[in-house]
mmCIF file with all atom_site columns, C-alpha atoms in Angstrom:
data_model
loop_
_atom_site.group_PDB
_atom_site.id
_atom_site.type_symbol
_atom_site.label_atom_id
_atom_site.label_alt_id
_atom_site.label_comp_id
_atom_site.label_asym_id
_atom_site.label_entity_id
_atom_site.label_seq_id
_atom_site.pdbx_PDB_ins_code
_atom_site.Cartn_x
_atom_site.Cartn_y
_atom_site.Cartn_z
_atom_site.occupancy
_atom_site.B_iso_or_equiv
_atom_site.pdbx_formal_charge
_atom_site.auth_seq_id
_atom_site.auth_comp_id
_atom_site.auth_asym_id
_atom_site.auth_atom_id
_atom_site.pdbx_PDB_model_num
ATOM 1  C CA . UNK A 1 1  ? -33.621 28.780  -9.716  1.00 42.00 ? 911 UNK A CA 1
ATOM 2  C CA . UNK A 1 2  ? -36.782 29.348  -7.892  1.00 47.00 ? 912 UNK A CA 1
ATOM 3  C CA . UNK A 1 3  ? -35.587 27.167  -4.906  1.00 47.00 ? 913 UNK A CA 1
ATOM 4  C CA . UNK A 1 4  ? -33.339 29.261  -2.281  1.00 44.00 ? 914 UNK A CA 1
ATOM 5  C CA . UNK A 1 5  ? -31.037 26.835  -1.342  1.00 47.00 ? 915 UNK A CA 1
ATOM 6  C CA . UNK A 1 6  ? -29.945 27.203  -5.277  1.00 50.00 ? 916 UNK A CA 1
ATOM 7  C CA . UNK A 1 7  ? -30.123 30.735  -5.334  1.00 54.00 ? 917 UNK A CA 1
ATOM 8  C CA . UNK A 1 8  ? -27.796 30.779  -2.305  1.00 55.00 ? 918 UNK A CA 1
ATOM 9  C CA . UNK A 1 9  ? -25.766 28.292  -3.911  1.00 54.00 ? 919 UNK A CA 1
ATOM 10 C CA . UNK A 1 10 ? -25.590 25.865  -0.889  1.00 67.00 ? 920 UNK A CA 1
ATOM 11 C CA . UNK A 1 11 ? -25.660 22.376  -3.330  1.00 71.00 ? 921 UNK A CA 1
ATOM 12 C CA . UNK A 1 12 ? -23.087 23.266  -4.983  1.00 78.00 ? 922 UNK A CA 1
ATOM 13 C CA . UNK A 1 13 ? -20.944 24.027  -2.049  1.00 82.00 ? 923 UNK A CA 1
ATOM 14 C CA . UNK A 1 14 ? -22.083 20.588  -0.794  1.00 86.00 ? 924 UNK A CA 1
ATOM 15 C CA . UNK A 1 15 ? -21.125 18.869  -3.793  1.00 86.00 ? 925 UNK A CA 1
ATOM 16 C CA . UNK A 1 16 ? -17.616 20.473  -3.673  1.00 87.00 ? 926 UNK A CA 1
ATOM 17 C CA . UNK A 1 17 ? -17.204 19.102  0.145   1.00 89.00 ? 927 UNK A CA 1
ATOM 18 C CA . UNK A 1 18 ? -18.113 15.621  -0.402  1.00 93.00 ? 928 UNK A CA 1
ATOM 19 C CA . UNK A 1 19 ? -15.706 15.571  -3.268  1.00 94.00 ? 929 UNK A CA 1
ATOM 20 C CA . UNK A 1 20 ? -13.301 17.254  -1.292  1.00 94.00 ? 930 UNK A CA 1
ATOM 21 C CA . UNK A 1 21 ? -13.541 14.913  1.766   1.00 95.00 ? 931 UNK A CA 1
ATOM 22 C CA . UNK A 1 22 ? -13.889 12.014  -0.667  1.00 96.00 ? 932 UNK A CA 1
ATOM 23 C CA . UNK A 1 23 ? -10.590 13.036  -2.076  1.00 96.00 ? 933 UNK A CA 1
ATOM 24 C CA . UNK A 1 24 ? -8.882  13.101  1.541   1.00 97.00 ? 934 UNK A CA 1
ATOM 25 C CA . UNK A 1 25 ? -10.176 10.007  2.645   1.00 97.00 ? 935 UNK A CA 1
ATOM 26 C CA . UNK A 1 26 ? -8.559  8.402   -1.060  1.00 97.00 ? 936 UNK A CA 1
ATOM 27 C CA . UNK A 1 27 ? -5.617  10.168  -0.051  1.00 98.00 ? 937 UNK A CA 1
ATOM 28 C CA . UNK A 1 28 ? -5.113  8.683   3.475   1.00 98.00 ? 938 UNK A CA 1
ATOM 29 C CA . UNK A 1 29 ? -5.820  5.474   2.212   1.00 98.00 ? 939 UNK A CA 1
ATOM 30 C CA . UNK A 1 30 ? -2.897  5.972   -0.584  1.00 98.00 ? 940 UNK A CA 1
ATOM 31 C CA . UNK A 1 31 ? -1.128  6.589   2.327   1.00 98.00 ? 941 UNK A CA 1
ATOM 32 C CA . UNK A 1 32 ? -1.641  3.959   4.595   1.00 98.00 ? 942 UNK A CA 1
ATOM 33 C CA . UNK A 1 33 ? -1.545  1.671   1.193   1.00 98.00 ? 943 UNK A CA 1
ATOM 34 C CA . UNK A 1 34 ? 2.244   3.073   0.498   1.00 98.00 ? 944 UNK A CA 1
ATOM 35 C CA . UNK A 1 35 ? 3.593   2.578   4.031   1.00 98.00 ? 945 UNK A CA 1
ATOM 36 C CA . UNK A 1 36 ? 2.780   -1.170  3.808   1.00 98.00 ? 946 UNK A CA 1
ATOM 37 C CA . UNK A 1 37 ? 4.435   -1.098  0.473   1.00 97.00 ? 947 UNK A CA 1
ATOM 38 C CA . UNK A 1 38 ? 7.570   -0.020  2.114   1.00 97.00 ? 948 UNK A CA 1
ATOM 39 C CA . UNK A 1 39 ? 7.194   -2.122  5.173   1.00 97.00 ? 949 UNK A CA 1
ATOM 40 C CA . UNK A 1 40 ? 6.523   -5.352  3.338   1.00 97.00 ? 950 UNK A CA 1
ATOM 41 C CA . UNK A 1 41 ? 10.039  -3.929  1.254   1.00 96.00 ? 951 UNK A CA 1
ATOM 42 C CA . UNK A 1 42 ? 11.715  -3.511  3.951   1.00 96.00 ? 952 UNK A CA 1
ATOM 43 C CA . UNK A 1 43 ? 10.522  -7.096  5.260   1.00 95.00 ? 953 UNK A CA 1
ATOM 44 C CA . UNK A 1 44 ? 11.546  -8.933  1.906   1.00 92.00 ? 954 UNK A CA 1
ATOM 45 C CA . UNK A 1 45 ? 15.202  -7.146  2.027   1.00 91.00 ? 955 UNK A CA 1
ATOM 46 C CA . UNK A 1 46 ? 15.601  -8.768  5.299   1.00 90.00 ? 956 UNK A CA 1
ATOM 47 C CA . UNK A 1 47 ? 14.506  -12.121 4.107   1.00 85.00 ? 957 UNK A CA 1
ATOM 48 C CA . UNK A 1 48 ? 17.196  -11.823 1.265   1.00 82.00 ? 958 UNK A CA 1
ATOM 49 C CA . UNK A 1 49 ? 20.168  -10.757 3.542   1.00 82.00 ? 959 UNK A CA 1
ATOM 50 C CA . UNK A 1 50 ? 19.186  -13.946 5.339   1.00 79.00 ? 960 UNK A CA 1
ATOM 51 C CA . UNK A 1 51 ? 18.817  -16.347 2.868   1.00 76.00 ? 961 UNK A CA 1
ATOM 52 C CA . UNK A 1 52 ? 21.566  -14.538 1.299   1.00 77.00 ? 962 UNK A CA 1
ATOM 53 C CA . UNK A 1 53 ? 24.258  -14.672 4.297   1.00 74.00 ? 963 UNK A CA 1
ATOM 54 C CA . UNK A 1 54 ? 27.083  -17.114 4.127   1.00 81.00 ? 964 UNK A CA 1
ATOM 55 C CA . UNK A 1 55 ? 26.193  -18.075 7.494   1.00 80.00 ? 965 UNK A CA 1
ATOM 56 C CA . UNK A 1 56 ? 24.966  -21.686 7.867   1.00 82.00 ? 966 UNK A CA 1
ATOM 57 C CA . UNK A 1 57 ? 20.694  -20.529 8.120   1.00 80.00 ? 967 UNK A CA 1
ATOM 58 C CA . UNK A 1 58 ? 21.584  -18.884 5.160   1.00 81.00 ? 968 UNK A CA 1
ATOM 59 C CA . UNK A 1 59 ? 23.001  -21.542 3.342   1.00 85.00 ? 969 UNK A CA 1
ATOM 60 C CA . UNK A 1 60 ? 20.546  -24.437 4.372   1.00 85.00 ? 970 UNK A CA 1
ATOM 61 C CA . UNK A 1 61 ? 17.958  -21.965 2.952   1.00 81.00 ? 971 UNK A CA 1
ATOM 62 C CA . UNK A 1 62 ? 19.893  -21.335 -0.345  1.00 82.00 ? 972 UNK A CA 1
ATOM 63 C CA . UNK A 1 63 ? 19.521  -25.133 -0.690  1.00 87.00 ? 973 UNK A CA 1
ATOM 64 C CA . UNK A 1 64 ? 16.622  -25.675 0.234   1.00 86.00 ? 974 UNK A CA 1
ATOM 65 C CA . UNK A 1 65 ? 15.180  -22.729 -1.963  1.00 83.00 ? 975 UNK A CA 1
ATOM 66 C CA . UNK A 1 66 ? 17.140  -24.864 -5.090  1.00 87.00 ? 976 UNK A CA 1
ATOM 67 C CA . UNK A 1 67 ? 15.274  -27.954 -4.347  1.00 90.00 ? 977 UNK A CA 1
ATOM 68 C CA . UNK A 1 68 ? 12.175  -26.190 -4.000  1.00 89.00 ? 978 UNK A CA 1
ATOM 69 C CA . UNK A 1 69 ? 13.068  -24.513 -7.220  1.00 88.00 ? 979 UNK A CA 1
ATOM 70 C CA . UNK A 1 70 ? 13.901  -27.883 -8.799  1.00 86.00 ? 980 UNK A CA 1
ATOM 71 C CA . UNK A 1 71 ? 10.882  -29.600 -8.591  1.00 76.00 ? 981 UNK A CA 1
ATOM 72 C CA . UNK A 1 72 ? 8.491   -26.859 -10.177 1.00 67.00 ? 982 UNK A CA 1
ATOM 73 C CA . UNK A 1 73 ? 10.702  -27.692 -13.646 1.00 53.00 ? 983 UNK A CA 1
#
């Protein structure tokens, strides 16, 4: 521990901010990561109530999803 910058402990306070920041920038992505998650949810719901509905888009799509489904076999 001859060096002062040791002595005073600065590195190691260093160290512990990088990590720190590293961990907030991880958790901002998880964040950003998770909203998408939820959009694209939401997003595929709505894509089942439609395809779902008894309305006449909904079921040209239920048929056409069958023949589409019918020819991977």
């Amino acid at each position: 521990m001859n060096d002062s910058t040791e002595a005073s402990g600065r590195p190691a306070l260093t160290g512990v901010l990088d990590r720190l920041h590293e961990a907030r920038l991880l958790r901002a992505r998880i964040d950003g990561l998770q909203a998408l998650l939820r959009l694209q949810q939401q997003q595929i719901e709505r894509l089942h109530d439609r395809v779902s509905a008894g309305t006449p888009g909904g079921i040209a799509a239920q048929r056409l999803l069958a023949l589409k489904q019918g020819k991977r076999s």
